[in-house]
Coordinates of C-alpha atoms and ligand atoms in Angstrom, one line a residue:
X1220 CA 8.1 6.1 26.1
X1221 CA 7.5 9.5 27.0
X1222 CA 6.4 10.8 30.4
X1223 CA 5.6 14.6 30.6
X1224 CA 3.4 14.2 27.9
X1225 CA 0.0 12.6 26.8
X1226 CA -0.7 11.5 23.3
X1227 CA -4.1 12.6 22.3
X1228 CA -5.7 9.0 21.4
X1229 CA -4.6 8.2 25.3
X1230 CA -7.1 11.2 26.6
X1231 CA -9.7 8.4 27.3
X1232 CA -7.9 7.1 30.3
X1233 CA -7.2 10.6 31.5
X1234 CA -11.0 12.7 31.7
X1235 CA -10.9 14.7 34.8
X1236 CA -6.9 15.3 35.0
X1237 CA -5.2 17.9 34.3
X1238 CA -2.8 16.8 31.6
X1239 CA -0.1 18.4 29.1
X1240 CA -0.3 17.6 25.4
X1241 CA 2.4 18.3 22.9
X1242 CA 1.6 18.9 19.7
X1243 CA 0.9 21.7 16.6
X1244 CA -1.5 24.2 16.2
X1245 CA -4.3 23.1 13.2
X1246 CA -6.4 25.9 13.4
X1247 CA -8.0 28.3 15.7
X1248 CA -11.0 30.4 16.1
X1249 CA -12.6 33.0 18.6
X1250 CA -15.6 34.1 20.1
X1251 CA -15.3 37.0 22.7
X1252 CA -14.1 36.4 25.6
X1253 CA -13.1 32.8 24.7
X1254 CA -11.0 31.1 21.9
X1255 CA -10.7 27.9 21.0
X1256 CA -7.4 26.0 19.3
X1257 CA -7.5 22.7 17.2
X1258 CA -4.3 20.6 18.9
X1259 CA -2.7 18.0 16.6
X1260 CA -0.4 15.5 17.5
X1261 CA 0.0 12.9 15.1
X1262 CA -2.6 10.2 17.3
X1263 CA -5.4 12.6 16.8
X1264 CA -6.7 16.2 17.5
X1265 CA -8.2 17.7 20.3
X1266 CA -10.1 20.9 20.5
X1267 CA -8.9 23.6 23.7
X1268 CA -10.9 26.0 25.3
X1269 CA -9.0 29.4 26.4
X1270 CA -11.2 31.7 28.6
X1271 CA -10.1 34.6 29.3
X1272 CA -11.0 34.5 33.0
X1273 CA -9.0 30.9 33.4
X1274 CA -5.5 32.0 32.0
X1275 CA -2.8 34.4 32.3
X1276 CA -3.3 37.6 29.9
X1277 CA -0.6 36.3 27.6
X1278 CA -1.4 33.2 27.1
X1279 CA -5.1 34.7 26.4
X1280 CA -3.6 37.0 23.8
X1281 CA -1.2 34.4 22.6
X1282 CA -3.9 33.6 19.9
X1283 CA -2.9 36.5 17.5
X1284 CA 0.8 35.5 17.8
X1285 CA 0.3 31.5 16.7
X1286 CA 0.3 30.7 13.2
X1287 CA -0.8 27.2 11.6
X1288 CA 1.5 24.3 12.6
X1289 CA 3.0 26.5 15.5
X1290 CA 4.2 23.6 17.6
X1291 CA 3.4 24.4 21.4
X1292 CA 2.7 22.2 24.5
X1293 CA -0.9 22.7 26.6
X1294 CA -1.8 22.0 30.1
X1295 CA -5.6 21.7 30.9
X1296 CA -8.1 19.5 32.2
X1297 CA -9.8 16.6 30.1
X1298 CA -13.6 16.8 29.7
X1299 CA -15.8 14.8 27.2
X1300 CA -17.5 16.7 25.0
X1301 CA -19.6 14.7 22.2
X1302 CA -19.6 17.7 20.0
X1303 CA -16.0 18.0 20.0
X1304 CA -13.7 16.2 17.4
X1305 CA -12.9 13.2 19.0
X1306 CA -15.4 13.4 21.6
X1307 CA -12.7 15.5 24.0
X1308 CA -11.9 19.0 25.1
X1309 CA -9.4 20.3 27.1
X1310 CA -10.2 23.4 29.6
X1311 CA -6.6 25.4 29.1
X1312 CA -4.7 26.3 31.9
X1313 CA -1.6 27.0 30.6
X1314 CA 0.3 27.2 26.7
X1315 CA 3.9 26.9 25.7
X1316 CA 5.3 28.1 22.7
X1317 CA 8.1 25.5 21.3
X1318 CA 8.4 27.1 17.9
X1319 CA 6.3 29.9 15.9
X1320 CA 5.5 28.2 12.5
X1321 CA 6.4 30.7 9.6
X1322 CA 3.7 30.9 7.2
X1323 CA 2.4 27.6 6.5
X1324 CA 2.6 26.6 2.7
X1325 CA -0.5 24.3 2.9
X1326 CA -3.3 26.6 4.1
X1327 CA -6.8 24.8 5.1
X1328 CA -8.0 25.1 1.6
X1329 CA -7.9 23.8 -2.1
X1330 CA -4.4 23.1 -3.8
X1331 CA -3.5 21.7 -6.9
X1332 CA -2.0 18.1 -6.8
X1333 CA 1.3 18.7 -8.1
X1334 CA 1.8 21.5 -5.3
X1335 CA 1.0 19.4 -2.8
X1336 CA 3.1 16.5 -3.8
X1337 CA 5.7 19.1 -3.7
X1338 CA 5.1 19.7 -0.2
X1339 CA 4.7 16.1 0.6
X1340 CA 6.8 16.2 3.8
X1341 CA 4.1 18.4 5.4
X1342 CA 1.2 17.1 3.2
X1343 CA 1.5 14.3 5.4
X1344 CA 0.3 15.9 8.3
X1345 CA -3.2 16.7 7.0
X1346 CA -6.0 14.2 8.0
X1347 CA -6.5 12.5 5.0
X1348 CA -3.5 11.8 4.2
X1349 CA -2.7 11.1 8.0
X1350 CA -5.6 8.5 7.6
X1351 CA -4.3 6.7 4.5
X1352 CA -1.0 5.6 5.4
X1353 CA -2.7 4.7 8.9
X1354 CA -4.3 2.3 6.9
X1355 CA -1.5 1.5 4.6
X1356 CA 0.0 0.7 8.4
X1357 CA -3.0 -1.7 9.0
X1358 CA -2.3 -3.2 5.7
X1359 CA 1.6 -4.2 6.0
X1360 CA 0.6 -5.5 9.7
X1361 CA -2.1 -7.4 8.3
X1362 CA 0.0 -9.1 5.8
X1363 CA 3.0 -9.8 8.6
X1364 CA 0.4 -11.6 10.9
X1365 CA -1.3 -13.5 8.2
X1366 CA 1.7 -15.2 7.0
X1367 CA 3.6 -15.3 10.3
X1368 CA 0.7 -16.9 12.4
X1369 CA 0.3 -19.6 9.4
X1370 CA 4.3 -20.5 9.6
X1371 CA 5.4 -19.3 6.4
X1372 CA 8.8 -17.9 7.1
X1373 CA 10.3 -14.5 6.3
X1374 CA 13.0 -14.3 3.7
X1375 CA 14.3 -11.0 2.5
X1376 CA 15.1 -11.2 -0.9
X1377 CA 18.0 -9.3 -2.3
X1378 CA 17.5 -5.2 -3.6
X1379 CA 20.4 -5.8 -6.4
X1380 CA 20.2 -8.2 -8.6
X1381 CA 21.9 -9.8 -11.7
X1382 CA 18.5 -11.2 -12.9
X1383 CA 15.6 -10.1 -14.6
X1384 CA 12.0 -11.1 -13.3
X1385 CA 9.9 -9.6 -14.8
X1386 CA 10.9 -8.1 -18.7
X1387 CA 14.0 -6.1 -19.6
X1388 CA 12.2 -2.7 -20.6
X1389 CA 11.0 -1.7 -16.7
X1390 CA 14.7 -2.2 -15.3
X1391 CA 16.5 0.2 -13.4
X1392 CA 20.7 -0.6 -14.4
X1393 CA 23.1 0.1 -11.8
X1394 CA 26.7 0.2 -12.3
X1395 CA 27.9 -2.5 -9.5
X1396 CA 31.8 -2.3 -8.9
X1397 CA 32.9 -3.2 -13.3
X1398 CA 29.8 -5.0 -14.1
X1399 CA 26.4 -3.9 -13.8
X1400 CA 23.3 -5.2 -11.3
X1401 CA 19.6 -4.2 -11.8
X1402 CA 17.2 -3.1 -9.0
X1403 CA 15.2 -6.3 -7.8
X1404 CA 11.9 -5.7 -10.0
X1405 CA 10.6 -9.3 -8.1
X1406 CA 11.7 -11.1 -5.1
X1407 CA 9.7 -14.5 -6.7
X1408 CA 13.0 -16.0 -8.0
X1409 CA 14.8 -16.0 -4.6
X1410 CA 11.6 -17.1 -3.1
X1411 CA 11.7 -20.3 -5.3
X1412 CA 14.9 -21.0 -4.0
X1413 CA 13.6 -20.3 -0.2
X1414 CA 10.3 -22.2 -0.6
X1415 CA 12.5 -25.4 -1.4
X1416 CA 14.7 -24.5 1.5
X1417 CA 11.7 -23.5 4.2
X1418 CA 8.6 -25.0 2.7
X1419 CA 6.1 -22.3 2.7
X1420 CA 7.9 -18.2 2.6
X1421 CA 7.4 -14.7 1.6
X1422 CA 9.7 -11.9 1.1
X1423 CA 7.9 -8.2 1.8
X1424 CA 9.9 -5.4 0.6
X1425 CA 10.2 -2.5 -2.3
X1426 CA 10.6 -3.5 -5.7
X1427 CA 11.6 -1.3 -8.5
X1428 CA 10.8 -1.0 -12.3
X1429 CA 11.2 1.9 -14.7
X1430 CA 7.7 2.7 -15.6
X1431 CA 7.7 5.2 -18.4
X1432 CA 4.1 5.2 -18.9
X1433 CA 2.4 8.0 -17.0
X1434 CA -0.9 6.0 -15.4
X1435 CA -2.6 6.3 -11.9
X1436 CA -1.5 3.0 -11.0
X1437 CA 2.1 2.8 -11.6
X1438 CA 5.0 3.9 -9.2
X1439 CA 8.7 3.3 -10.4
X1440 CA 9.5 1.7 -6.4
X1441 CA 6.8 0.0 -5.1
X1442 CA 5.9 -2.6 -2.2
X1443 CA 5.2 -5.7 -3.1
X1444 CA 4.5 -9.3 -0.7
X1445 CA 5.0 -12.5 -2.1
X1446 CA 4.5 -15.4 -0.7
X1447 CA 5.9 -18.7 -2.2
X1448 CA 4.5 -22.5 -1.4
X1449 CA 6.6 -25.9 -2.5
X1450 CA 4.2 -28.7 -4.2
X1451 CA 1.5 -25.9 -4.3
X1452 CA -0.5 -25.8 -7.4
X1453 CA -2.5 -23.1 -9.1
X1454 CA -5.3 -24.3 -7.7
X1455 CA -4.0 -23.7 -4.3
X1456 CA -2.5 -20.4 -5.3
X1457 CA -5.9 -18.9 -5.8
X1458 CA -7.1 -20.4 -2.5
X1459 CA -4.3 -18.6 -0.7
X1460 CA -4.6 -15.5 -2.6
X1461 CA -8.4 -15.2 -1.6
X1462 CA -8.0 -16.0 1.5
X1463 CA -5.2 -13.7 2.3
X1464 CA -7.2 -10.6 0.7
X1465 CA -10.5 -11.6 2.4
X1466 CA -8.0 -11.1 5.9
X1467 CA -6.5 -7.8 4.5
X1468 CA -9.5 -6.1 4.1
X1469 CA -11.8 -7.7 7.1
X1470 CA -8.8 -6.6 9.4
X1471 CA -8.5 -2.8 8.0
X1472 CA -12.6 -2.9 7.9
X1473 CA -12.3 -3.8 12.1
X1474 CA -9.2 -2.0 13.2
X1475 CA -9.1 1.4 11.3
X1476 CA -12.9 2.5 10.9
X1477 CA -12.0 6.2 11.8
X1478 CA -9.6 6.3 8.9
X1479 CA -12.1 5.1 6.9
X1480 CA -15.0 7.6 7.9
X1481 CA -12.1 10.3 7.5
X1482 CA -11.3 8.9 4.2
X1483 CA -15.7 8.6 3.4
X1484 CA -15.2 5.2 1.6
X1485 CA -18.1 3.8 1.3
X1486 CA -17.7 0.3 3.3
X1487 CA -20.7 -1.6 1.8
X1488 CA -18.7 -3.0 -1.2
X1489 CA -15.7 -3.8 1.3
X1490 CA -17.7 -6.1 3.4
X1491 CA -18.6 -8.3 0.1
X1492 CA -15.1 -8.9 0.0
X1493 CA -15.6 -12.5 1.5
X1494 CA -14.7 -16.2 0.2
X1495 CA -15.1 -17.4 -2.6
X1496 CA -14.0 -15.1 -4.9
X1497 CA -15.3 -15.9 -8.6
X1498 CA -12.3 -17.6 -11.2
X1499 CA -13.4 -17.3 -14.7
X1500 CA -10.3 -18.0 -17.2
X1501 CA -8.5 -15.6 -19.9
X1502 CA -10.7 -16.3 -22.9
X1503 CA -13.7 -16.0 -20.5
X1504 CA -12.7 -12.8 -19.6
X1505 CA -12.3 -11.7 -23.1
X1506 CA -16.0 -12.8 -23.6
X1507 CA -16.9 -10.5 -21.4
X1508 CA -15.3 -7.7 -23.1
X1509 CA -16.6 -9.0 -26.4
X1510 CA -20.1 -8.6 -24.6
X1511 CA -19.7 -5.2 -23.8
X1512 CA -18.6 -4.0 -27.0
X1513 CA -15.1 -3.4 -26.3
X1514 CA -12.6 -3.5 -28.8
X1515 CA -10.1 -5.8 -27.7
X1516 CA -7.1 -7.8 -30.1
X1517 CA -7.5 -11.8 -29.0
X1518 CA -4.3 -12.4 -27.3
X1519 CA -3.3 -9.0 -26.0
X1520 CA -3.0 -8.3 -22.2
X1521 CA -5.8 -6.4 -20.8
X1522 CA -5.1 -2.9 -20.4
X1523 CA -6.0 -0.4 -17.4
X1524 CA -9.7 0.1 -19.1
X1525 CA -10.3 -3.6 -19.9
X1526 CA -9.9 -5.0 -15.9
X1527 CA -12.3 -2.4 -15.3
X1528 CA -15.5 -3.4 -17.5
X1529 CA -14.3 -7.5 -16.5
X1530 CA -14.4 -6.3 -12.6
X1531 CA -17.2 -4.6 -13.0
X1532 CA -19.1 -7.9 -13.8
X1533 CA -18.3 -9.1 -9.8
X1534 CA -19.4 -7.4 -6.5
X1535 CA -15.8 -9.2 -5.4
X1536 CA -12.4 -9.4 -6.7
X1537 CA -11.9 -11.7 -9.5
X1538 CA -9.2 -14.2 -10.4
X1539 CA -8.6 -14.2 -14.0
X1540 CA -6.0 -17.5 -14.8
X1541 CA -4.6 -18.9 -17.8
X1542 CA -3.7 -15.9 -19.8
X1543 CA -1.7 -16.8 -23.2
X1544 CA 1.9 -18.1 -22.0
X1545 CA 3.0 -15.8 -25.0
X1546 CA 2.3 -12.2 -22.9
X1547 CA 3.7 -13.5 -19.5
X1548 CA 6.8 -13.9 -17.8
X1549 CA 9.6 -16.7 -18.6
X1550 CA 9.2 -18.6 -15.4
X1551 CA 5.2 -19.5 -15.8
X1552 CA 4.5 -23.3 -16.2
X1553 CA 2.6 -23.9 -18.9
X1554 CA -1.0 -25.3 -19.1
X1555 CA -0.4 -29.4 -19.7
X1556 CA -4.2 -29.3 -21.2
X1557 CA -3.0 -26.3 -23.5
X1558 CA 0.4 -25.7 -24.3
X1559 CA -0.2 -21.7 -25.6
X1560 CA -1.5 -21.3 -22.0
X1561 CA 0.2 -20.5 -18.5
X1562 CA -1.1 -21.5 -15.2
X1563 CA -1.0 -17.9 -14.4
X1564 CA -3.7 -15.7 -12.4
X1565 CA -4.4 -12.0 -11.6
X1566 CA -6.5 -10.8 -9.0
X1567 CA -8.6 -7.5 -10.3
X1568 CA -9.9 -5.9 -7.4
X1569 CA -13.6 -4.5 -7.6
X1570 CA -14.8 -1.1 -8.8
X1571 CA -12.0 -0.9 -11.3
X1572 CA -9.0 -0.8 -9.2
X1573 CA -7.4 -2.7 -11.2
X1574 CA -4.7 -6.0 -11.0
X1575 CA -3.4 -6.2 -7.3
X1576 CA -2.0 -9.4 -7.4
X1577 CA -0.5 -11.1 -10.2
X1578 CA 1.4 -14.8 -9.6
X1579 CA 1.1 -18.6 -10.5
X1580 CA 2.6 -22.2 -10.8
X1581 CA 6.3 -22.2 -11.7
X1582 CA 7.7 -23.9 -14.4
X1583 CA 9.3 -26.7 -12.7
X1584 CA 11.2 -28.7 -15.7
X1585 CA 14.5 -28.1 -16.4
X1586 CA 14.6 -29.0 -20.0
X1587 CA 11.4 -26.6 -20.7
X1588 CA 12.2 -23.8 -18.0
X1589 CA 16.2 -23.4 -20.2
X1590 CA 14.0 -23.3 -23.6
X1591 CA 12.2 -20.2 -22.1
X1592 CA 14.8 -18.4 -20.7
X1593 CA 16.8 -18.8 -24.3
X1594 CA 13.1 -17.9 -25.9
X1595 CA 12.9 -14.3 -24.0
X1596 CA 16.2 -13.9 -24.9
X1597 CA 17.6 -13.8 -21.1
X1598 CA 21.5 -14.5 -20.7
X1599 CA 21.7 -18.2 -18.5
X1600 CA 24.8 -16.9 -17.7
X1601 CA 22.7 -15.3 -15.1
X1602 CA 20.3 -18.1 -13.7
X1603 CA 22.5 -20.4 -13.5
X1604 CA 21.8 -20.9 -9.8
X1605 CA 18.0 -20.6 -10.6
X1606 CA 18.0 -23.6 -13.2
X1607 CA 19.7 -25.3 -10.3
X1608 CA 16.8 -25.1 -8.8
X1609 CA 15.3 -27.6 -11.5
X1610 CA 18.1 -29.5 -10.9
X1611 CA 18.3 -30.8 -7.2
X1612 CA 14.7 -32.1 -6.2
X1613 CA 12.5 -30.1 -8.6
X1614 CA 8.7 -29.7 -7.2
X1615 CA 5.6 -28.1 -8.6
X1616 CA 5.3 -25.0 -6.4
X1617 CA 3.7 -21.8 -6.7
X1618 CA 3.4 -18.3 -5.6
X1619 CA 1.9 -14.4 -6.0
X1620 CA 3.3 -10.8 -5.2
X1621 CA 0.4 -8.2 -4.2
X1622 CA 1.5 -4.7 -4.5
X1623 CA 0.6 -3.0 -1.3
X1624 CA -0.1 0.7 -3.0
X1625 CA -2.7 -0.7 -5.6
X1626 CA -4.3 -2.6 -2.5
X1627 CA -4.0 0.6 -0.1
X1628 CA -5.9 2.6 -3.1
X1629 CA -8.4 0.5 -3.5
X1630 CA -8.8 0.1 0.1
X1631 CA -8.7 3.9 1.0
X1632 CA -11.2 5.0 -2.5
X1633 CA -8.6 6.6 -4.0
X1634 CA -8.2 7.0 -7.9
X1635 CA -4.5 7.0 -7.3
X1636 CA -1.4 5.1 -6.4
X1637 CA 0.4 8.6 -5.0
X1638 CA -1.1 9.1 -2.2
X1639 CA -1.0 5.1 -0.7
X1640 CA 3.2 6.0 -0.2
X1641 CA 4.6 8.4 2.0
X1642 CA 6.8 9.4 -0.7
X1643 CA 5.9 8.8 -4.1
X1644 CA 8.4 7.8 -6.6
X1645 CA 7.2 7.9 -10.0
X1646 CA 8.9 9.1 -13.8
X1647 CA 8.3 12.5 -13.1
X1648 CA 8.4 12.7 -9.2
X1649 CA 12.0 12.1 -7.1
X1650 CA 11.3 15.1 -4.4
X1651 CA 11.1 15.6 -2.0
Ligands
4AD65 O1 2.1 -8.9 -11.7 P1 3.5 -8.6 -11.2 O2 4.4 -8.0 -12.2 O3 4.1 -10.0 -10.7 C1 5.3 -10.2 -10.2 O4 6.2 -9.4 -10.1 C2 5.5 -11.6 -9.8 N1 7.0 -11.9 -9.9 C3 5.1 -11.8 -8.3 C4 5.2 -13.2 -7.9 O5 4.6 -14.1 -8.4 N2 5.9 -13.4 -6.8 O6 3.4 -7.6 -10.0 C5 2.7 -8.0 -8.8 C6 1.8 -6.9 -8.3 C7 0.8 -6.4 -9.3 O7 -0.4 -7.1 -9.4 C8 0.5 -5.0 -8.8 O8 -0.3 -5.0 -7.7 C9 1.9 -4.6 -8.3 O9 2.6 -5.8 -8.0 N3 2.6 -3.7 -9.3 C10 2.8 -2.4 -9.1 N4 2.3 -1.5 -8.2 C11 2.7 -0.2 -8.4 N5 3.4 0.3 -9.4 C12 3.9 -0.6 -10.3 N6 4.7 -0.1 -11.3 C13 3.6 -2.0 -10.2 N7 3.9 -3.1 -11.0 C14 3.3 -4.1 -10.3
MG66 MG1 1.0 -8.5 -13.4

């Protein structure tokens, strides 16, 4: 991959050599007749020791000419050092300049949010947000090897589409050669179609939907998984749905605990996250609000504030099902013990972060699924080849999306969705 050069998070297998790193300066600081630099490289830092007696007088005065995020290349010798950041030091031989850094826009202090997300393309580099999409890495591997090592296939679902998913007033229209296309919002209704093809599948990929409401939970293009099982039920939704976030966050919890010390997230309600999770139904979950004095209208989806005080109530996530058919999507089967129900369920993740998954049991009849459609006042003209679906060899089946930003939030501690993406895309935010 890359021979002259050792990667920082490699200097374990190198203590004793002498060894070149390539990297940028983070910071630097002296004391006499020594001076020490803070070497970043993406994999980690490492703190150099230049004495004055070991190197050449220009690289020993080279400290006042090196700005922040000067990117250089240093040759010394690895020595363990428990006091050091990352338990390494490196004794300097020798340093080469590749580029002086103008003056760095992000200095090592306090800046506003809004300047830094204007500088997200070197906000980046900073350790927290280094350590975030670490773990946002940790979570999309997570999600690959859970479905892939239980034989659900991959199937990419289209970007444009000619159908809605999931309501007319989030989509993104797209003029597409003379007619229009929207912006997939879902993958779920290709997935139907691929679940009665493949048997068990998921799609992984961006979804988009124009979210004019300004809230720390909502991006306009977003990641989303959704797996999607034939002759599932919502029973067995819920049991995939738990077990696949007890995996997620067990996995991050094993493989990324330096992210997580970087990050200070407090682990201890993370490793509750363990089957089962509690299932309480809609109008339970409005008893609880009832119970804690909210003011809430029967029927009404639960808002941002409402999935709070109900999470609140569980050291775990909670599965909230059967919310009333008449605030959910087209394509939800409705409850055959109550018709003004669907066989829906959300996942609210603990400590008020809020829906991560939403999902359910299909509505698998032809006769009632057409009756919908025409209901939400969707043109058939464009499910056509969804309704066929009803049509050759009809099965119950069921399936979920969990949006991966919402899940790296509550994951990471953070209060908001911008900083789980490398680049944010929200109503006010298309830059950089
Ligand atoms: O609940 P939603 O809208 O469900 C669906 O799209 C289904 N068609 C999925 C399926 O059954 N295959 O979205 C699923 C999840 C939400 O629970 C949330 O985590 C996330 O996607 N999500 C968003 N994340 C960030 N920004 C937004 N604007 C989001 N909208 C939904
Ligand atoms: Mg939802």
């Amino acid at each position: 991959m890359r021979k002259e050069y050792v990667f920082v998070e490699d200097l374990i297998n190198h203590v004793g050599d002498e060894v070149t790193l390539a990297g940028w300066l983070y910071n630097k600081r002296s004391s006499g007749k020594i001076w020490f630099l803070l070497l970043r490289d993406g994999t980690g830092l490492v703190q150099g020791v230049v004495s004055k007696k070991e190197v050449a007088e220009d690289v020993f005065t080279m400290k006042d000419r090196i700005t922040q995020e000067t990117s250089l290349k240093v040759t010394g010798v690895v020595n363990t050092d428990d006091r050091a950041p990352g338990g390494f030091e490196l004794w300097v031989k020798d340093i080469q300049v590749v580029q002086v850094a103008e003056e760095y826009p992000i200095a090592l202090k306090e800046h506003g949010t809004d300047f830094l997300m204007d500088h997200r393309h070197l906000w980046i580099r900073t350790p927290r947000q280094n350590a975030t999409l670490r773990i946002r890495h940790e979570i999309v591997r997570s999600i690959r090897d859970f479905y892939d090592n239980r034989g659900f296939t991959l199937v990419d679902a289209p970007i444009f589409t000619p159908s809605v998913c999931e309501g007319t007033t989030t989509l993104f229209e797209t003029e597409y050669f003379g007619s229009k296309a929207y912006l997939t919002q879902s993958g779920q209704l290709y997935m139907e179609a691929a679940a009665m093809a493949f048997g068990k599948v998921y799609c992984f990929g961006p979804t988009f939907r124009a979210e004019k409401s300004k809230t720390r939970r909502h991006l306009t293009e977003f990641w989303m998984v959704e797996p999607e099982v034939a002759y599932a039920n919502l029973d067995d939704n819920m049991d995939l749905a738990e077990e696949f976030v007890e995996y997620i966050v067990q996995r991050v919890l094993t493989k990324k605990k330096e992210e997580l010390e970087i990050l200070e997230r407090d682990t201890s309600s993370l490793e509750k996250v363990q089957q089962p999770f509690p299932r309480i139904s809609y109008d339970e979950a409005v008893a609880i609000l009832k119970n804690n004095q909210v003011d809430f209208a029967d029927g009404a989806d639960f808002g941002g504030t409402d999935e709070t005080v109900i999470s609140k109530q569980f050291d775990r996530p909670v599965m909230v099902h059967r919310y009333p058919a008449a605030i959910k999507a087209f394509y939800m089967k409705e409850d055959p013990k109550d018709s003004t129900k669907a066989l829906c369920v959300d996942m609210l993740a603990p400590e008020g972060y809020g829906e991560i998954i939403g999902g359910g049991q299909r509505e698998d009849d032809l006769t009632v699924l057409r009756r919908k459609i025409e209901q939400h006042n969707l043109p058939e003209e464009a499910f056509k080849w969804y309704l066929d679906l009803r049509r050759y060899g009809s099965v119950p089946h069921s399936g979920f999306g969990l949006g991966i930003e919402r899940t790296v939030a509550w994951l990471c501690g953070l209060q908001h969705v911008r900083e789980t993406i490398p680049f944010p895309r929200t109503m006010y935010r298309n830059y950089p």
